[in-house]
Amino acid sequence: MCLAVQGKIVEVRQTSDDPITGTVATVDFQGSRLEVSLAFTPEARPGDWVLVHAGFALHVLDEA
């Protein structure tokens, strides 16, 4: 069984020229901030909530 955790994107930046695999975000998990790949959710922007598993944002969540 896998576990994914929700967090809020604080910052998005490019780490390489590849627009998909080079996009990473700083995600806030109730005070802990981690760097997460946006390879599977390139549409994610600062302020969005995402579901994160194994260092990848897998889904953009509706804040409500």
mmCIF file of N, CA, C and O in Angstrom:
data_model
loop_
_atom_site.group_PDB
_atom_site.id
_atom_site.type_symbol
_atom_site.label_atom_id
_atom_site.label_comp_id
_atom_site.label_asym_id
_atom_site.label_seq_id
_atom_site.Cartn_x
_atom_site.Cartn_y
_atom_site.Cartn_z
ATOM 1 N N MET A 1 0.839 -1.165 0.000
ATOM 2 C CA MET A 1 0.000 0.000 0.000
ATOM 3 C C MET A 1 0.891 1.238 0.000
ATOM 4 O O MET A 1 1.907 1.276 0.656
ATOM 5 N N CYS A 2 0.461 2.250 -0.738
ATOM 6 C CA CYS A 2 1.216 3.492 -0.834
ATOM 7 C C CYS A 2 0.504 4.592 -0.059
ATOM 8 O O CYS A 2 -0.708 4.587 0.085
ATOM 9 N N LEU A 3 1.281 5.535 0.406
ATOM 10 C CA LEU A 3 0.737 6.666 1.144
ATOM 11 C C LEU A 3 1.192 7.949 0.463
ATOM 12 O O LEU A 3 2.373 8.125 0.173
ATOM 13 N N ALA A 4 0.237 8.828 0.193
ATOM 14 C CA ALA A 4 0.554 10.142 -0.364
ATOM 15 C C ALA A 4 0.108 11.187 0.643
ATOM 16 O O ALA A 4 -0.854 10.992 1.383
ATOM 17 N N VAL A 5 0.820 12.300 0.691
ATOM 18 C CA VAL A 5 0.558 13.352 1.665
ATOM 19 C C VAL A 5 0.278 14.656 0.918
ATOM 20 O O VAL A 5 0.915 14.954 -0.094
ATOM 21 N N GLN A 6 -0.673 15.427 1.430
ATOM 22 C CA GLN A 6 -0.987 16.710 0.798
ATOM 23 C C GLN A 6 -0.106 17.816 1.353
ATOM 24 O O GLN A 6 0.261 17.804 2.523
ATOM 25 N N GLY A 7 0.244 18.734 0.472
ATOM 26 C CA GLY A 7 1.038 19.883 0.862
ATOM 27 C C GLY A 7 0.737 21.054 -0.051
ATOM 28 O O GLY A 7 0.148 20.891 -1.113
ATOM 29 N N LYS A 8 1.149 22.241 0.379
ATOM 30 C CA LYS A 8 0.886 23.458 -0.389
ATOM 31 C C LYS A 8 2.171 23.957 -1.022
ATOM 32 O O LYS A 8 3.199 24.090 -0.346
ATOM 33 N N ILE A 9 2.112 24.247 -2.314
ATOM 34 C CA ILE A 9 3.280 24.733 -3.046
ATOM 35 C C ILE A 9 3.584 26.166 -2.636
ATOM 36 O O ILE A 9 2.719 27.037 -2.684
ATOM 37 N N VAL A 10 4.836 26.389 -2.249
ATOM 38 C CA VAL A 10 5.304 27.708 -1.835
ATOM 39 C C VAL A 10 6.045 28.391 -2.981
ATOM 40 O O VAL A 10 5.912 29.599 -3.199
ATOM 41 N N GLU A 11 6.822 27.609 -3.740
ATOM 42 C CA GLU A 11 7.666 28.169 -4.803
ATOM 43 C C GLU A 11 7.834 27.121 -5.901
ATOM 44 O O GLU A 11 7.918 25.930 -5.620
ATOM 45 N N VAL A 12 7.881 27.583 -7.154
ATOM 46 C CA VAL A 12 8.139 26.709 -8.309
ATOM 47 C C VAL A 12 9.331 27.273 -9.058
ATOM 48 O O VAL A 12 9.442 28.480 -9.253
ATOM 49 N N ARG A 13 10.237 26.392 -9.483
ATOM 50 C CA ARG A 13 11.405 26.855 -10.246
ATOM 51 C C ARG A 13 11.887 25.768 -11.207
ATOM 52 O O ARG A 13 11.605 24.595 -11.032
ATOM 53 N N GLN A 14 12.634 26.209 -12.204
ATOM 54 C CA GLN A 14 13.238 25.309 -13.192
ATOM 55 C C GLN A 14 14.654 24.958 -12.747
ATOM 56 O O GLN A 14 15.424 25.856 -12.405
ATOM 57 N N THR A 15 14.996 23.669 -12.772
ATOM 58 C CA THR A 15 16.351 23.261 -12.421
ATOM 59 C C THR A 15 17.151 22.860 -13.653
ATOM 60 O O THR A 15 18.349 22.672 -13.569
ATOM 61 N N SER A 16 16.457 22.711 -14.795
ATOM 62 C CA SER A 16 17.148 22.411 -16.052
ATOM 63 C C SER A 16 16.331 22.987 -17.199
ATOM 64 O O SER A 16 15.249 23.540 -16.991
ATOM 65 N N ASP A 17 16.823 22.826 -18.428
ATOM 66 C CA ASP A 17 16.133 23.364 -19.600
ATOM 67 C C ASP A 17 14.900 22.561 -19.994
ATOM 68 O O ASP A 17 14.070 23.045 -20.745
ATOM 69 N N ASP A 18 14.783 21.330 -19.515
ATOM 70 C CA ASP A 18 13.630 20.499 -19.837
ATOM 71 C C ASP A 18 12.408 21.038 -19.086
ATOM 72 O O ASP A 18 12.400 21.066 -17.863
ATOM 73 N N PRO A 19 11.366 21.493 -19.803
ATOM 74 C CA PRO A 19 10.227 22.119 -19.129
ATOM 75 C C PRO A 19 9.422 21.169 -18.248
ATOM 76 O O PRO A 19 8.708 21.610 -17.356
ATOM 77 N N ILE A 20 9.519 19.881 -18.466
ATOM 78 C CA ILE A 20 8.757 18.920 -17.669
ATOM 79 C C ILE A 20 9.587 18.382 -16.503
ATOM 80 O O ILE A 20 9.258 18.580 -15.346
ATOM 81 N N THR A 21 10.660 17.685 -16.790
ATOM 82 C CA THR A 21 11.438 17.044 -15.717
ATOM 83 C C THR A 21 12.300 18.035 -14.933
ATOM 84 O O THR A 21 12.761 17.706 -13.854
ATOM 85 N N GLY A 22 12.477 19.234 -15.455
ATOM 86 C CA GLY A 22 13.307 20.214 -14.769
ATOM 87 C C GLY A 22 12.543 21.110 -13.818
ATOM 88 O O GLY A 22 13.119 21.995 -13.213
ATOM 89 N N THR A 23 11.236 20.884 -13.658
ATOM 90 C CA THR A 23 10.428 21.729 -12.792
ATOM 91 C C THR A 23 10.308 21.106 -11.410
ATOM 92 O O THR A 23 9.898 19.965 -11.266
ATOM 93 N N VAL A 24 10.684 21.875 -10.388
ATOM 94 C CA VAL A 24 10.563 21.419 -9.000
ATOM 95 C C VAL A 24 9.842 22.494 -8.188
ATOM 96 O O VAL A 24 9.801 23.649 -8.571
ATOM 97 N N ALA A 25 9.282 22.052 -7.066
ATOM 98 C CA ALA A 25 8.562 22.972 -6.188
ATOM 99 C C ALA A 25 9.009 22.769 -4.761
ATOM 100 O O ALA A 25 9.376 21.664 -4.365
ATOM 101 N N THR A 26 8.971 23.842 -3.996
ATOM 102 C CA THR A 26 9.105 23.740 -2.552
ATOM 103 C C THR A 26 7.686 23.609 -2.025
ATOM 104 O O THR A 26 6.830 24.459 -2.302
ATOM 105 N N VAL A 27 7.437 22.512 -1.305
ATOM 106 C CA VAL A 27 6.095 22.224 -0.802
ATOM 107 C C VAL A 27 6.119 22.244 0.725
ATOM 108 O O VAL A 27 7.008 21.661 1.347
ATOM 109 N N ASP A 28 5.131 22.917 1.300
ATOM 110 C CA ASP A 28 5.002 23.028 2.753
ATOM 111 C C ASP A 28 4.031 21.954 3.255
ATOM 112 O O ASP A 28 2.887 21.886 2.827
ATOM 113 N N PHE A 29 4.537 21.113 4.168
ATOM 114 C CA PHE A 29 3.738 20.082 4.818
ATOM 115 C C PHE A 29 3.606 20.454 6.292
ATOM 116 O O PHE A 29 4.390 20.007 7.124
ATOM 117 N N GLN A 30 2.666 21.310 6.621
ATOM 118 C CA GLN A 30 2.426 21.755 7.994
ATOM 119 C C GLN A 30 3.700 22.219 8.695
ATOM 120 O O GLN A 30 4.022 21.806 9.806
ATOM 121 N N GLY A 31 4.488 23.033 8.009
ATOM 122 C CA GLY A 31 5.699 23.596 8.597
ATOM 123 C C GLY A 31 6.996 22.975 8.120
ATOM 124 O O GLY A 31 8.046 23.583 8.224
ATOM 125 N N SER A 32 6.953 21.763 7.608
ATOM 126 C CA SER A 32 8.141 21.132 7.023
ATOM 127 C C SER A 32 8.117 21.379 5.526
ATOM 128 O O SER A 32 7.111 21.132 4.872
ATOM 129 N N ARG A 33 9.232 21.872 4.993
ATOM 130 C CA ARG A 33 9.300 22.166 3.562
ATOM 131 C C ARG A 33 10.262 21.209 2.877
ATOM 132 O O ARG A 33 11.382 20.999 3.355
ATOM 133 N N LEU A 34 9.810 20.654 1.749
ATOM 134 C CA LEU A 34 10.608 19.718 0.972
ATOM 135 C C LEU A 34 10.569 20.103 -0.499
ATOM 136 O O LEU A 34 9.598 20.699 -0.973
ATOM 137 N N GLU A 35 11.611 19.708 -1.233
ATOM 138 C CA GLU A 35 11.656 19.908 -2.667
ATOM 139 C C GLU A 35 10.996 18.702 -3.336
ATOM 140 O O GLU A 35 11.316 17.550 -3.026
ATOM 141 N N VAL A 36 10.068 18.984 -4.257
ATOM 142 C CA VAL A 36 9.254 17.955 -4.894
ATOM 143 C C VAL A 36 9.289 18.153 -6.403
ATOM 144 O O VAL A 36 9.235 19.287 -6.888
ATOM 145 N N SER A 37 9.358 17.064 -7.148
ATOM 146 C CA SER A 37 9.326 17.129 -8.604
ATOM 147 C C SER A 37 7.900 17.363 -9.096
ATOM 148 O O SER A 37 6.950 16.772 -8.581
ATOM 149 N N LEU A 38 7.767 18.212 -10.111
ATOM 150 C CA LEU A 38 6.468 18.455 -10.742
ATOM 151 C C LEU A 38 6.383 17.789 -12.113
ATOM 152 O O LEU A 38 5.615 18.208 -12.969
ATOM 153 N N ALA A 39 7.134 16.730 -12.321
ATOM 154 C CA ALA A 39 7.156 16.032 -13.611
ATOM 155 C C ALA A 39 5.771 15.524 -14.010
ATOM 156 O O ALA A 39 5.432 15.506 -15.191
ATOM 157 N N PHE A 40 4.955 15.108 -13.040
ATOM 158 C CA PHE A 40 3.629 14.569 -13.334
ATOM 159 C C PHE A 40 2.527 15.624 -13.250
ATOM 160 O O PHE A 40 1.390 15.370 -13.649
ATOM 161 N N THR A 41 2.844 16.795 -12.726
ATOM 162 C CA THR A 41 1.854 17.877 -12.580
ATOM 163 C C THR A 41 2.457 19.215 -13.009
ATOM 164 O O THR A 41 2.599 20.134 -12.203
ATOM 165 N N PRO A 42 2.837 19.343 -14.279
ATOM 166 C CA PRO A 42 3.493 20.581 -14.719
ATOM 167 C C PRO A 42 2.596 21.812 -14.632
ATOM 168 O O PRO A 42 3.086 22.935 -14.666
ATOM 169 N N GLU A 43 1.286 21.611 -14.481
ATOM 170 C CA GLU A 43 0.353 22.736 -14.383
ATOM 171 C C GLU A 43 0.301 23.348 -12.988
ATOM 172 O O GLU A 43 -0.302 24.406 -12.790
ATOM 173 N N ALA A 44 0.917 22.717 -12.010
ATOM 174 C CA ALA A 44 0.871 23.188 -10.617
ATOM 175 C C ALA A 44 1.597 24.524 -10.461
ATOM 176 O O ALA A 44 2.646 24.753 -11.064
ATOM 177 N N ARG A 45 1.020 25.390 -9.643
ATOM 178 C CA ARG A 45 1.555 26.739 -9.422
ATOM 179 C C ARG A 45 1.631 27.025 -7.919
ATOM 180 O O ARG A 45 0.977 26.360 -7.120
ATOM 181 N N PRO A 46 2.399 28.046 -7.518
ATOM 182 C CA PRO A 46 2.432 28.421 -6.104
ATOM 183 C C PRO A 46 1.016 28.693 -5.583
ATOM 184 O O PRO A 46 0.197 29.309 -6.270
ATOM 185 N N GLY A 47 0.745 28.188 -4.387
ATOM 186 C CA GLY A 47 -0.576 28.318 -3.795
ATOM 187 C C GLY A 47 -1.452 27.091 -3.996
ATOM 188 O O GLY A 47 -2.431 26.908 -3.286
ATOM 189 N N ASP A 48 -1.102 26.244 -4.966
ATOM 190 C CA ASP A 48 -1.862 25.008 -5.204
ATOM 191 C C ASP A 48 -1.540 23.966 -4.143
ATOM 192 O O ASP A 48 -0.420 23.903 -3.640
ATOM 193 N N TRP A 49 -2.520 23.144 -3.827
ATOM 194 C CA TRP A 49 -2.324 21.986 -2.963
ATOM 195 C C TRP A 49 -2.084 20.786 -3.851
ATOM 196 O O TRP A 49 -2.764 20.597 -4.871
ATOM 197 N N VAL A 50 -1.093 19.966 -3.509
ATOM 198 C CA VAL A 50 -0.761 18.785 -4.306
ATOM 199 C C VAL A 50 -0.676 17.554 -3.409
ATOM 200 O O VAL A 50 -0.414 17.648 -2.217
ATOM 201 N N LEU A 51 -0.898 16.401 -4.023
ATOM 202 C CA LEU A 51 -0.748 15.125 -3.351
ATOM 203 C C LEU A 51 0.623 14.591 -3.726
ATOM 204 O O LEU A 51 0.929 14.436 -4.918
ATOM 205 N N VAL A 52 1.481 14.326 -2.732
ATOM 206 C CA VAL A 52 2.882 13.980 -2.969
ATOM 207 C C VAL A 52 3.177 12.567 -2.486
ATOM 208 O O VAL A 52 2.789 12.177 -1.382
ATOM 209 N N HIS A 53 3.872 11.800 -3.332
ATOM 210 C CA HIS A 53 4.338 10.455 -2.974
ATOM 211 C C HIS A 53 5.737 10.268 -3.542
ATOM 212 O O HIS A 53 5.975 10.536 -4.722
ATOM 213 N N ALA A 54 6.655 9.832 -2.716
ATOM 214 C CA ALA A 54 8.025 9.499 -3.131
ATOM 215 C C ALA A 54 8.729 10.649 -3.853
ATOM 216 O O ALA A 54 9.469 10.434 -4.809
ATOM 217 N N GLY A 55 8.458 11.879 -3.426
ATOM 218 C CA GLY A 55 9.143 13.033 -3.996
ATOM 219 C C GLY A 55 8.541 13.583 -5.271
ATOM 220 O O GLY A 55 9.116 14.468 -5.904
ATOM 221 N N PHE A 56 7.363 13.080 -5.666
ATOM 222 C CA PHE A 56 6.675 13.542 -6.870
ATOM 223 C C PHE A 56 5.278 14.026 -6.525
ATOM 224 O O PHE A 56 4.547 13.343 -5.790
ATOM 225 N N ALA A 57 4.894 15.189 -7.057
ATOM 226 C CA ALA A 57 3.523 15.650 -6.934
ATOM 227 C C ALA A 57 2.705 14.890 -7.971
ATOM 228 O O ALA A 57 2.969 14.977 -9.162
ATOM 229 N N LEU A 58 1.738 14.114 -7.509
ATOM 230 C CA LEU A 58 0.979 13.248 -8.409
ATOM 231 C C LEU A 58 -0.344 13.845 -8.865
ATOM 232 O O LEU A 58 -0.868 13.453 -9.915
ATOM 233 N N HIS A 59 -0.884 14.779 -8.079
ATOM 234 C CA HIS A 59 -2.201 15.308 -8.401
ATOM 235 C C HIS A 59 -2.363 16.685 -7.751
ATOM 236 O O HIS A 59 -1.976 16.885 -6.615
ATOM 237 N N VAL A 60 -2.956 17.619 -8.503
ATOM 238 C CA VAL A 60 -3.292 18.932 -7.944
ATOM 239 C C VAL A 60 -4.671 18.808 -7.312
ATOM 240 O O VAL A 60 -5.617 18.343 -7.952
ATOM 241 N N LEU A 61 -4.788 19.210 -6.041
ATOM 242 C CA LEU A 61 -6.029 19.081 -5.303
ATOM 243 C C LEU A 61 -6.845 20.371 -5.323
ATOM 244 O O LEU A 61 -6.279 21.462 -5.412
ATOM 245 N N ASP A 62 -8.155 20.236 -5.179
ATOM 246 C CA ASP A 62 -9.036 21.368 -4.982
ATOM 247 C C ASP A 62 -8.939 21.748 -3.508
ATOM 248 O O ASP A 62 -9.126 20.905 -2.632
ATOM 249 N N GLU A 63 -8.632 23.003 -3.213
ATOM 250 C CA GLU A 63 -8.426 23.427 -1.829
ATOM 251 C C GLU A 63 -9.641 23.169 -0.950
ATOM 252 O O GLU A 63 -9.526 22.877 0.224
ATOM 253 N N ALA A 64 -10.824 23.246 -1.517
ATOM 254 C CA ALA A 64 -12.056 23.003 -0.734
ATOM 255 C C ALA A 64 -12.110 21.543 -0.336
ATOM 256 O O ALA A 64 -12.574 21.156 0.691
#
